[in-house]
Coordinates of C-alpha atoms in Angstrom, one line a residue:
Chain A
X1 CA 27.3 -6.7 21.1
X2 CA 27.1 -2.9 20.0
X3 CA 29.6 -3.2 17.1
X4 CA 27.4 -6.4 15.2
X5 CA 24.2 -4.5 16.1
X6 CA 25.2 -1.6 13.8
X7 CA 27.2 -3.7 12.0
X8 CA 26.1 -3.0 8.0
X9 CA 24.4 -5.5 6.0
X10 CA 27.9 -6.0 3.6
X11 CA 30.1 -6.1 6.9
X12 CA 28.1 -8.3 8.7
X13 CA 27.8 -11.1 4.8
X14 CA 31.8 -10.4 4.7
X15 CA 32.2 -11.7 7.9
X16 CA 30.3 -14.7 7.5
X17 CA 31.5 -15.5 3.8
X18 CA 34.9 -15.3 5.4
X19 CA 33.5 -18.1 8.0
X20 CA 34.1 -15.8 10.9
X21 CA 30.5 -16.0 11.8
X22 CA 28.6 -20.0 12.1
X23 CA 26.0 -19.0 14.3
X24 CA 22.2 -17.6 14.2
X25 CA 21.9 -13.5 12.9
X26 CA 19.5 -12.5 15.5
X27 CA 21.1 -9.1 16.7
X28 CA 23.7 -8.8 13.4
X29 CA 22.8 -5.6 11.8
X30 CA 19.7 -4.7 13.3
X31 CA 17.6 -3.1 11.3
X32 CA 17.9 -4.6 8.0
X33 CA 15.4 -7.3 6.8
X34 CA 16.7 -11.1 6.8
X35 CA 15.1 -13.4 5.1
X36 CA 14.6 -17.5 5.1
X37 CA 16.3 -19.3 2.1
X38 CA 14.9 -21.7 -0.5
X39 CA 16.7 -23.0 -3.1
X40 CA 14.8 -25.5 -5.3
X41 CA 15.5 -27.2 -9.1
X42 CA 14.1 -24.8 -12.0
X43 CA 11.2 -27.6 -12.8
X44 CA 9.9 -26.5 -9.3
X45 CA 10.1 -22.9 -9.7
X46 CA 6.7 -21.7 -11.0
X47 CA 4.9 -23.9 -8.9
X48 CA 6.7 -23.1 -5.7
X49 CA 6.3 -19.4 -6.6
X50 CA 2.5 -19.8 -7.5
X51 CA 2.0 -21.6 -3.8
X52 CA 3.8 -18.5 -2.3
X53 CA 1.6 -16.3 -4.3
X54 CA -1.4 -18.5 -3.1
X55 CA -0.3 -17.6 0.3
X56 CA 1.7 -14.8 0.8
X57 CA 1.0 -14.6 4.5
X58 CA 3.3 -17.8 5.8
X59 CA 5.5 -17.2 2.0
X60 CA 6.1 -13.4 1.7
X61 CA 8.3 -13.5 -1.0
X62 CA 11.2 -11.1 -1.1
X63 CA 13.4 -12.1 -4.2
X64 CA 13.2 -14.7 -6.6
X65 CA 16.6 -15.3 -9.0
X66 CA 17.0 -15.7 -12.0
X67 CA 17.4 -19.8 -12.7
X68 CA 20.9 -20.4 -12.1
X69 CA 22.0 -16.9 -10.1
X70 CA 22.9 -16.7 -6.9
X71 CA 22.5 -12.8 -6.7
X72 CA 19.5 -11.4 -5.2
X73 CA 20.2 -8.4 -7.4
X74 CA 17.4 -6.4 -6.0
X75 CA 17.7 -6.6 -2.3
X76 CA 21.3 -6.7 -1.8
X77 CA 23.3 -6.7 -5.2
X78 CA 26.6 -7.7 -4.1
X79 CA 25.9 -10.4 -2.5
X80 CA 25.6 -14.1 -3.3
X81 CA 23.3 -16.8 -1.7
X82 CA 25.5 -19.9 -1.9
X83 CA 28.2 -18.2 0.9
X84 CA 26.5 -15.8 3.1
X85 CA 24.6 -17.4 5.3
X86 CA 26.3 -18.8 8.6
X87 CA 24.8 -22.3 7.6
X88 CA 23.0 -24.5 5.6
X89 CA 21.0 -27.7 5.4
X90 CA 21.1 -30.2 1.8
X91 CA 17.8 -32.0 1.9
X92 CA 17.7 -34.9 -0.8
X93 CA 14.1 -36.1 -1.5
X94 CA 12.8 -35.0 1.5
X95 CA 15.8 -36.0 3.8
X96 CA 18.0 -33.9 6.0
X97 CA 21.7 -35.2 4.5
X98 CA 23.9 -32.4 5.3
X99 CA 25.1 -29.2 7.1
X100 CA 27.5 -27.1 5.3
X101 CA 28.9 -23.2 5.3
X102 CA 29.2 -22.9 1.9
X103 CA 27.1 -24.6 -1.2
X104 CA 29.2 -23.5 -4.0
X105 CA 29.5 -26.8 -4.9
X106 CA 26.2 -27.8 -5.7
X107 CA 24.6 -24.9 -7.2
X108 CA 24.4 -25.1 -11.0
X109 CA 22.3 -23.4 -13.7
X110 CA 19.1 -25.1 -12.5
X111 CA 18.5 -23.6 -9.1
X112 CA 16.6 -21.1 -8.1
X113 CA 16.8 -19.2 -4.8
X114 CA 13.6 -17.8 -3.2
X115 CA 13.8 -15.4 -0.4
X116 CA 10.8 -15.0 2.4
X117 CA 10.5 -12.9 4.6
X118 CA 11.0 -13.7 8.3
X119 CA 9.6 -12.3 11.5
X120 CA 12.6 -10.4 12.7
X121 CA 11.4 -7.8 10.9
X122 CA 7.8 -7.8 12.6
X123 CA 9.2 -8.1 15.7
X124 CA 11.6 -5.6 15.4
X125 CA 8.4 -3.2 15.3
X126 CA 6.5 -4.7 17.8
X127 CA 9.4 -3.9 20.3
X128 CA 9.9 -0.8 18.9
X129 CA 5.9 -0.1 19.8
X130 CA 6.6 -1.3 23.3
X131 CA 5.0 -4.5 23.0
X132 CA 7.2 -7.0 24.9
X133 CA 8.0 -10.4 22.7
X134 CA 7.9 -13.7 25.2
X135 CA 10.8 -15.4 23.3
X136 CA 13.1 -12.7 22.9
X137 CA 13.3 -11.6 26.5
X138 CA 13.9 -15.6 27.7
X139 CA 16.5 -16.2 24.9
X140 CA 14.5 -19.0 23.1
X141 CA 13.3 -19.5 20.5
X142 CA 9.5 -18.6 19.4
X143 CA 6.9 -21.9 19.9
X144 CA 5.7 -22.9 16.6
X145 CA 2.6 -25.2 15.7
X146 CA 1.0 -26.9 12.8
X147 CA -3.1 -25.8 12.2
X148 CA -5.9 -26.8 10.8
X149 CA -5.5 -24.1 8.5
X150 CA -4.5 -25.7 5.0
X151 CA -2.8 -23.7 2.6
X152 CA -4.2 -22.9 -0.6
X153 CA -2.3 -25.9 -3.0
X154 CA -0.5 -25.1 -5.9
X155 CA 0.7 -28.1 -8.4
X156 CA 2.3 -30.3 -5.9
X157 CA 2.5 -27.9 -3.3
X158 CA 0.3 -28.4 -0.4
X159 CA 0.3 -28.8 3.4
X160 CA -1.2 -27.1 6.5
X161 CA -0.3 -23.6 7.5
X162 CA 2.2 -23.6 10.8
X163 CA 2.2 -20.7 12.8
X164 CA 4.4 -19.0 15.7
X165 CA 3.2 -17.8 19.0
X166 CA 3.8 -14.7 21.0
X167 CA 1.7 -14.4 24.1
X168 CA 0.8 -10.9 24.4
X169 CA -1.0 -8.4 27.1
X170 CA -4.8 -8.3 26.2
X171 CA -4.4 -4.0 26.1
X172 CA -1.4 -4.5 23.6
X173 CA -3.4 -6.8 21.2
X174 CA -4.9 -4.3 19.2
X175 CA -1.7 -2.5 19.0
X176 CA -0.3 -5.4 17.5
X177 CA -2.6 -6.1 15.0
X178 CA -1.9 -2.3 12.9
X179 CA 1.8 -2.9 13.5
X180 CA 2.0 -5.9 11.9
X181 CA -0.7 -4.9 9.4
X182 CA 2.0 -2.5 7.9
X183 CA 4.3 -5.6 7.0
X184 CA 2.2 -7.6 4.6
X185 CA 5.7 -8.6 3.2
X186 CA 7.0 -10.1 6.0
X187 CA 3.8 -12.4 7.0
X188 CA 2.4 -9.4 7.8
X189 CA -0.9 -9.6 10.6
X190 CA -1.6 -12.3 12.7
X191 CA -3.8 -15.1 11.3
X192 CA -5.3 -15.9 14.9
X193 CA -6.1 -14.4 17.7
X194 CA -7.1 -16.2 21.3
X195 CA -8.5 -19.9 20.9
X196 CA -5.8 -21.7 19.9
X197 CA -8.2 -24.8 19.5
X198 CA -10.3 -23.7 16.8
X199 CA -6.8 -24.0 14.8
X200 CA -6.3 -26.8 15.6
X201 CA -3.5 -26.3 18.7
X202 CA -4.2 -28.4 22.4
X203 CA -1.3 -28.0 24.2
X204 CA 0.4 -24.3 24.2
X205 CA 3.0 -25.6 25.9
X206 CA 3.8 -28.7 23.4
X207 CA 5.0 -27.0 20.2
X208 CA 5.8 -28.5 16.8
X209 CA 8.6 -26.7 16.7
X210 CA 10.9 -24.5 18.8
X211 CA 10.5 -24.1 22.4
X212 CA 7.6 -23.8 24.7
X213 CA 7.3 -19.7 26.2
X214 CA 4.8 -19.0 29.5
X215 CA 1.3 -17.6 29.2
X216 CA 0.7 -15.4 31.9
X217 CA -2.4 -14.3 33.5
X218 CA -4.4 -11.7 31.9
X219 CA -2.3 -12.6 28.4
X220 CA -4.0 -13.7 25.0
X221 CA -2.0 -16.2 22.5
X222 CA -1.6 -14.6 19.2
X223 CA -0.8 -16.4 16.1
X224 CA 1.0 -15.2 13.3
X225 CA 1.6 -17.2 9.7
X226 CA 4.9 -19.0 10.2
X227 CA 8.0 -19.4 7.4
X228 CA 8.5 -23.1 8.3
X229 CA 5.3 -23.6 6.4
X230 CA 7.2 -23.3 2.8
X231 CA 10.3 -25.3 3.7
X232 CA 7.2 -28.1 5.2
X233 CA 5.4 -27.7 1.9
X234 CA 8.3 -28.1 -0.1
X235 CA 9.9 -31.4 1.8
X236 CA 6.4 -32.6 1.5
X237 CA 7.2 -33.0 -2.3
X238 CA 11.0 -34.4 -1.8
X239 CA 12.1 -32.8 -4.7
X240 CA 15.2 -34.4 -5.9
X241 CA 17.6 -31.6 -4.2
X242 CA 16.2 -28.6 -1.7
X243 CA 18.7 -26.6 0.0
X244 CA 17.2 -24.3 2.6
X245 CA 18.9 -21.8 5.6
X246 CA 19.5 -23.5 9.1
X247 CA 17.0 -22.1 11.4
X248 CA 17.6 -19.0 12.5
X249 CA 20.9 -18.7 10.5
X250 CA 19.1 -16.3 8.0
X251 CA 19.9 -14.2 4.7
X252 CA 20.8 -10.3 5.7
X253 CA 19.4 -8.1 3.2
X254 CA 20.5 -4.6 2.2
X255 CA 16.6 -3.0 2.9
X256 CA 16.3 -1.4 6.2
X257 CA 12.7 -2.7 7.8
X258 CA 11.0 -0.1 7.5
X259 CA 11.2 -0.2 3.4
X260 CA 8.5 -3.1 3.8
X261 CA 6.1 -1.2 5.7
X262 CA 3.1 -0.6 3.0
X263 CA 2.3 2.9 5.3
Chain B
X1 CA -28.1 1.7 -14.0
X2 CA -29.0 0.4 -10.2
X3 CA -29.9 -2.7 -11.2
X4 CA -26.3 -3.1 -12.3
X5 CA -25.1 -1.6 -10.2
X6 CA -26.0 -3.6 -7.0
X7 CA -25.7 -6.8 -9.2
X8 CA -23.8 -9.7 -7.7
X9 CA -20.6 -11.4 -9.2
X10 CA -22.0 -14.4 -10.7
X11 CA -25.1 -13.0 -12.0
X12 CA -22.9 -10.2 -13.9
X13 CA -20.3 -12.8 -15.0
X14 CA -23.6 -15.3 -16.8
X15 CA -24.9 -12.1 -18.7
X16 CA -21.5 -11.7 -19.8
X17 CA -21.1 -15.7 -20.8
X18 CA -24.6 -15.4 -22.3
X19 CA -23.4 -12.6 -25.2
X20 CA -26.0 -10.1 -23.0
X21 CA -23.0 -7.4 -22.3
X22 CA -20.6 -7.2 -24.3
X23 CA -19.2 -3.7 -23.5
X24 CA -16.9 -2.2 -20.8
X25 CA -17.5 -3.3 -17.0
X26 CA -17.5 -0.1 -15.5
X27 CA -20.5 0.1 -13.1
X28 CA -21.3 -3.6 -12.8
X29 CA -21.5 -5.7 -9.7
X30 CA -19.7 -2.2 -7.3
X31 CA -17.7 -3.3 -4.6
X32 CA -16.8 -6.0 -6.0
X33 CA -12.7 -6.2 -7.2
X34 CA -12.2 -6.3 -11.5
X35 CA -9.3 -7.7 -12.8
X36 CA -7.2 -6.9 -16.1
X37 CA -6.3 -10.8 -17.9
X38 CA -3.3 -11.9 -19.9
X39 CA -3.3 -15.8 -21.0
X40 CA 0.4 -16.5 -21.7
X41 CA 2.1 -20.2 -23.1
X42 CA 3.0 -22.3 -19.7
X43 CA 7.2 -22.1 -21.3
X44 CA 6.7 -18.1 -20.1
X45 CA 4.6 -18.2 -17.1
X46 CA 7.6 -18.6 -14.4
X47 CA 9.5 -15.4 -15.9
X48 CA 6.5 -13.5 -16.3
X49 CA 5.2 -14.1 -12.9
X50 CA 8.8 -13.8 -11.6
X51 CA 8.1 -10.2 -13.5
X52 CA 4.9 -9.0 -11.9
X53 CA 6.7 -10.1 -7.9
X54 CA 9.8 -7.9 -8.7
X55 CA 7.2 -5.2 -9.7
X56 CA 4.5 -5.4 -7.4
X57 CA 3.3 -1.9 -8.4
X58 CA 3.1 -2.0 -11.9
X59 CA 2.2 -5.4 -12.1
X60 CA -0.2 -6.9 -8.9
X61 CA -1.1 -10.3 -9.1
X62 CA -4.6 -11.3 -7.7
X63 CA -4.4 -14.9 -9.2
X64 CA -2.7 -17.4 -11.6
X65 CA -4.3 -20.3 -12.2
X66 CA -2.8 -23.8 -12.8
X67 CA -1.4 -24.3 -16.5
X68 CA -4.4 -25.5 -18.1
X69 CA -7.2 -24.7 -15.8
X70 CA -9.4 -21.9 -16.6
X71 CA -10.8 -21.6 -13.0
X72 CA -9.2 -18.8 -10.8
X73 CA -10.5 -20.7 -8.0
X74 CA -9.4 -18.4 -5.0
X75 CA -11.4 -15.5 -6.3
X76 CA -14.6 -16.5 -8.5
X77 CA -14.6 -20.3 -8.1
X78 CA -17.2 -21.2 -10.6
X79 CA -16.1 -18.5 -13.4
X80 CA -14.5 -19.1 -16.4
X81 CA -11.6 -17.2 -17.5
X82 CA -12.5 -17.9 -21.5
X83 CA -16.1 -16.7 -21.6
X84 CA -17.1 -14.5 -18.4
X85 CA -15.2 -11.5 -20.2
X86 CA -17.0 -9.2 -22.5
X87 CA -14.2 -8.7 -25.0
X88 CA -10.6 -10.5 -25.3
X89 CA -7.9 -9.8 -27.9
X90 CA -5.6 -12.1 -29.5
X91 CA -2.3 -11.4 -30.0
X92 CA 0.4 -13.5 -31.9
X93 CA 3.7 -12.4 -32.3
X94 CA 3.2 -9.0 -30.6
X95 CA 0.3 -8.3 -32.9
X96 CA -3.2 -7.9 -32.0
X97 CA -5.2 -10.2 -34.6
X98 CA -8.3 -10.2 -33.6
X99 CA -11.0 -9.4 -31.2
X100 CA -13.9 -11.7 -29.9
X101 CA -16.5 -12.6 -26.8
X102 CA -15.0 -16.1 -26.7
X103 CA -11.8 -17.7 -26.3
X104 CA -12.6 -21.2 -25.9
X105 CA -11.1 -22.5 -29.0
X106 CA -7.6 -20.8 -28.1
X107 CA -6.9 -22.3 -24.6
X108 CA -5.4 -25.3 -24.7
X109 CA -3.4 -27.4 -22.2
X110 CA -0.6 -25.0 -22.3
X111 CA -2.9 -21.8 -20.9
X112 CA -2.1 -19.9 -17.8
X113 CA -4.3 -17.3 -16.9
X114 CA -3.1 -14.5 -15.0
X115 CA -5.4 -11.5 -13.0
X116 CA -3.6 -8.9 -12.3
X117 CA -5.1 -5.8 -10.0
X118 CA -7.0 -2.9 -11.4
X119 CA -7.6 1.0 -10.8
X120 CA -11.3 0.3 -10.3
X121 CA -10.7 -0.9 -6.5
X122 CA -8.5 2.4 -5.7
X123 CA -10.9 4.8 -7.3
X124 CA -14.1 3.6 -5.6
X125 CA -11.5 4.0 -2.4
X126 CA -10.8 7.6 -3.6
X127 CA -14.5 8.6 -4.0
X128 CA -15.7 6.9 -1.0
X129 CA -13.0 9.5 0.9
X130 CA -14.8 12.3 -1.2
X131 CA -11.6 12.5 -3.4
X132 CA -13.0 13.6 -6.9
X133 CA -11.6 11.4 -10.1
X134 CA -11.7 13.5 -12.9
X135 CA -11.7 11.0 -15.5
X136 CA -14.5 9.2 -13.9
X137 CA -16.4 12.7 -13.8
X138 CA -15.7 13.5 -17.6
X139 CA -16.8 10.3 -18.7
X140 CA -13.7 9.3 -20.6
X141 CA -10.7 6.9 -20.1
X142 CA -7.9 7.8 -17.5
X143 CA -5.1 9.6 -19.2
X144 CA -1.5 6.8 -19.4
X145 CA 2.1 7.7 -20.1
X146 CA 5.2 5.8 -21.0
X147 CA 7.7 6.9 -17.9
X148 CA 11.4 6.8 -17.9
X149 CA 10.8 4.2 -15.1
X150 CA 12.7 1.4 -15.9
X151 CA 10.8 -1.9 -14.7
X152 CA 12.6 -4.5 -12.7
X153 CA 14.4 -7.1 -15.2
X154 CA 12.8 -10.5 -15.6
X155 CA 14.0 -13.0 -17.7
X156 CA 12.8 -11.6 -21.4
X157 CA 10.2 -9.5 -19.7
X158 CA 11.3 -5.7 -19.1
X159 CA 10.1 -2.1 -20.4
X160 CA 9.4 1.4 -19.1
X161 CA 6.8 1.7 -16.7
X162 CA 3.4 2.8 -17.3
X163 CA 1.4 5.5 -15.0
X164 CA -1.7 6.7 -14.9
X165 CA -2.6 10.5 -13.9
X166 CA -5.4 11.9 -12.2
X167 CA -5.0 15.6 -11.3
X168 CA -6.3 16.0 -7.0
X169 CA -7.0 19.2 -5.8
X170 CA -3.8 20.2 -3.4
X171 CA -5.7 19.8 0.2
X172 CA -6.7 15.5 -1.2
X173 CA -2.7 14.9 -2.1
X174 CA -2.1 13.6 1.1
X175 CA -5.5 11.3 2.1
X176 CA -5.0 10.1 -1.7
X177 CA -1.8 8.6 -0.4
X178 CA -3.0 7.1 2.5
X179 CA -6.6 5.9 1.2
X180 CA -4.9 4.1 -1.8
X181 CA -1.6 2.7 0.0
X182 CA -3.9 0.2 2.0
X183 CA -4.6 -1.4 -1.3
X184 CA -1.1 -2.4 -2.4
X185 CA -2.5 -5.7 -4.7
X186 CA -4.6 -3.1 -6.7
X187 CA -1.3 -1.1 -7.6
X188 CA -0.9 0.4 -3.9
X189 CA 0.4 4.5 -3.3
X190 CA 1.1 6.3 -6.1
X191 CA 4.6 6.1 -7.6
X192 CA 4.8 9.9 -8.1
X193 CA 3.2 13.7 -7.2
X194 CA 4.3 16.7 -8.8
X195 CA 6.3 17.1 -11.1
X196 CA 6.2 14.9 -14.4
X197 CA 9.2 16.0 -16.3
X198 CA 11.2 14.0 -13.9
X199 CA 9.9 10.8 -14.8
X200 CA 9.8 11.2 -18.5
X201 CA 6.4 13.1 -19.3
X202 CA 6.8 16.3 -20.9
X203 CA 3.2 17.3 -21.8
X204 CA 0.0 16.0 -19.7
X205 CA -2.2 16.9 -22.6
X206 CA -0.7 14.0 -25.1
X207 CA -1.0 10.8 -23.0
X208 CA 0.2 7.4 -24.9
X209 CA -3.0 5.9 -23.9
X210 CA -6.6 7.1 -23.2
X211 CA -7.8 10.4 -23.0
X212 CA -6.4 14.0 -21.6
X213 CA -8.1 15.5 -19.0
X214 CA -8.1 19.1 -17.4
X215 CA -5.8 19.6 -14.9
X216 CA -7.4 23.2 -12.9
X217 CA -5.5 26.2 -10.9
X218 CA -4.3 24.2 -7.2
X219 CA -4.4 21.0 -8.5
X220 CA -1.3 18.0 -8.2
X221 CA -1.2 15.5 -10.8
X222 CA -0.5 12.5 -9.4
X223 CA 0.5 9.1 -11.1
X224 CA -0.3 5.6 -9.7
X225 CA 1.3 2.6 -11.6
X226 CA -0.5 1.3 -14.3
X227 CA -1.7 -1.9 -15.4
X228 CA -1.1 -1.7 -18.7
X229 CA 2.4 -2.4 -18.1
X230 CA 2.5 -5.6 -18.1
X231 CA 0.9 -6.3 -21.3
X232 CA 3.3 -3.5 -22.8
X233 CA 6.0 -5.9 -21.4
X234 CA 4.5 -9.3 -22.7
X235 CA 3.3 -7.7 -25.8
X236 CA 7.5 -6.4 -25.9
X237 CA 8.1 -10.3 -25.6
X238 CA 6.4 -11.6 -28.8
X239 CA 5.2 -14.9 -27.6
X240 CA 3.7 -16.7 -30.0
X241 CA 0.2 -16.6 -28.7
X242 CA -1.2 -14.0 -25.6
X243 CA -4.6 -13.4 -24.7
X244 CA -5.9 -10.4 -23.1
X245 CA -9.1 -8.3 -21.7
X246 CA -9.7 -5.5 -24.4
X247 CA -9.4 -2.3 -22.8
X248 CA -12.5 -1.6 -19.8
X249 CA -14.0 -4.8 -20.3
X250 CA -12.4 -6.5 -17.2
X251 CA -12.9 -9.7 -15.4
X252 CA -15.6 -9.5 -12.3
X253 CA -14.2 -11.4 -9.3
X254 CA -16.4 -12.4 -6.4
X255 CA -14.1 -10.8 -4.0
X256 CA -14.9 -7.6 -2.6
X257 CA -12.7 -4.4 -2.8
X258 CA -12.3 -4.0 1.0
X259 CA -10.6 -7.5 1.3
X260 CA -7.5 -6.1 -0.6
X261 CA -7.2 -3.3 2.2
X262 CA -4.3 -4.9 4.4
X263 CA -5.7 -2.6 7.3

C-alpha cells in the first residue's frame, strides 16, 4: 500500500476521475485533508451554510462554491467535485435513488458544493500522538450515534447532533482533548467525554450507524461531533435534489493536515 | 469607571437602548466578547457570508441571524440588533448618509444582521499575558493599513485586506502568537511580523485608518487582520442599503471572551 499512501493529492483524483479507483480513500495520500461532500440547490445555500456556521463542530466547513462551480478553487484548484470522488449517492426529496461515479450529468448552474471536514484528519494526529484508534486497528468502521444534543436550527435546518465513538485509555484522554483542540476545522474536540447516557446513548454496542468497536477495561468512551449530522439535517428537509459522497468515499484535498491546526 | 467596568451584558445593552450611552464601548461589561455589525439585503447575504468563511481572518463570523430577525439568539438572546448599539451608520450606495442611535425604521423583512469578531477579545488576552498594547496605552485608536493582501474572491465581494498594527517589544513576539492564535473567531494569529514593506505598507506613521502610534528601539510591529475589512468589501459592493456599528461603538454580547479560546 506504500505507493497510494504517498500517493499526491492530484495522482490519487486522476486515478479516480479515470475510474481506476471505486472504493473508500482511507489510506490514499495520507496526509492531506479529505473532506465529506454536499451538494444542494442554490435556494438552500445560505441556510445550509448558516446551520454549518451555527455548528461548526459536526459542520466544519472547508469550501463552499461558487453557485454552479464545481471547483473548490481554494483547497485544491484543479480539481472538480462532480468526478473525483470514487462514488456518489443522488438523494431525491429525502430518498436514496442512486449510486453513480460521475454526476456530470446533473450538475447545473444551481448547485452548490459544500465541503466538511472529516475525521481522518483528527485521527491522523491522534495516532501520530500515540493514542491507539479502536476502529482503525480492527478494520471497521467508527460506531456512530444520534444524541440528545440538538443542533442549533437554521431556516429549515434542524436535527439532533450524531456523534462517533473512539474508546480510549483513561491516561490518554487528556492527551486527546489538546490534539483535537488544534483542529477546530475538522470537528475539532470532543463534545463528550464518559457517560454516554446523559447524551442520550444506551447501548455502546448498538450504534446508529457504522459498526459496534469493544470497550475494554480501564477505557473511557469519548465522543466527538460527527459529519453524518449535516447530510441528516439536510435529508431531514428532502430538498428537491441532494447529492452527497458515499460514506467513506471522500473528497482529497490539496492541504496537508497540519494546515488546519489553529497552533 | 468600575461600575462599568464589572457591568453585566444586559444591563450595558438597556443603557445603551435607553439613549444613556451613546459613545464608544471600550471599557463596558470586560470579559465579555464585542462584536463589529453590518445589516446587508437578504439577495447578498449568501455571497457575503460565503466571503467572511473563505476569509476567516479578516472576516470572523460570531453570528448571523435569520433574514428578518433582529435577535442573534446564540450569543445575547434577548438583545436587539437595531437599538442595543450606541451609534449605527447608514450607507446607501456605498455612501455613508447618516448617523443615528436607532435603526428601527430601516430593518425591514429583508435584514440580516451579521457579528463579526473584534480586537477587543485578543487585546484583553494580550494584557492579561502582560503584553503591553500601545494603542490602548496612548489612548487613541489602533493604527489600520490597506495591505497588498488580496482577500479570497466571493461572488461581488473582494478587496485588499485590512491589518491592524501594534508595535510588541521583541522578547512578547512569540507569546503574542500563541496567546492570540487560541482566539481564531476574534481574527486568530496575526497575519504578519516584521517587515511591512512586504505586504504593501510603506510608512507606519500614515495609517489609512485611526491613529499612528510610536513604534520604540527593539520593538516588532506586528499586524493581525482587521475587521474593517469587510465593511471595506461590502461598502466596495454598493448595495443599495448596509447598516453598520460606527467606529468603537460595538455590539456587547453575553458571551464571554474565554469561550472563543478553542483550548
Amino acid at each position: 500500500m506504500n505507493a497510494l499512501d504517498r500517493m499526491n493529492p492530484a495522482d490519487a483524483r486522476d486515478m479516480i476521475r479515470r475510474g481506476e479507483w471505486t472504493k473508500p480513500t482511507s489510506g490514499l495520500a495520507n496526509g492531506y485533508t479529505q473532506g465529506n461532500l454536499v451538494v444542494l440547490p442554490k435556494e438552500l445555500a445560505f441556510e445550509f451554510l448558516l446551520f454549518c456556521q451555527r455548528n461548526p463542530k459536526p459542520c466544519p466547513v472547508l469550501y463552499v462554491t461558487e453557485p454552479g462551480s464545481a471547483v473548490p478553487a481554494l483547497v485544491a484548484p484543479d480539481a472538480d467535485l462532480r468526478v473525483d470522488i470514487p462514488k456518489y449517492r443522488v438523494y431525491r426529496r429525502g430518498e436514496l435513488i442512486e449510486e453513480k461515479t460521475d454526476i456530470t450529468d446533473l450538475w447545473d448552474d444551481g448547485m452548490v458544493g459544500f465541503l466538511l471536514g472529516c475525521s481522518f484528519t483528527f485521527e491522523h494526529a491522534l495516532m501520530n500522538n500515540g493514542i491507539p484508534v479502536r476502529h482503525i486497528d480492527r478494520g471497521c468502521n467508527v460506531p456512530m450515534f444520534k444524541t440528545n444534543i440538538e443542533c442549533v436550527k437554521a431556516g429549515r435546518f434542524e436535527g439532533p447532533m450524531v456523534v462517533s465513538m473512539r474508546p480510549l485509555p483513561e491516561k490518554d484522554v487528556v492527551r486527546a482533548v489538546q490534539v483535537t483542540s488544534r483542529f477546530p476545522s475538522v470537528h475539532g474536540a470532543p463534545v463528550h467525554i464518559g457517560n454516554p447516557e446523559s447524551i442520550g446513548i444506551y447501548d455502546l454496542y448498538q450504534p446508529d450507524f457504522g459498526d459496534p468497536v469493544q470497550i475494554h477495561e480501564g477505557e473511557v468512551p469519548v465522543f466527538w461531533a460527527c459529519g453524518v449530522t449535516p447530510q441528516a439535517v439536510a435529508m431531514h428537509v428532502k430538498p428537491e435534489i441532494m447529492i452527497t459522497h458515499a460514506p467513506g468515499h471522500m473528497f482529497i484535498t490539496d492541504v496537508r493536515d497540519e494546515k488546519f491546526g489553529v497552533l
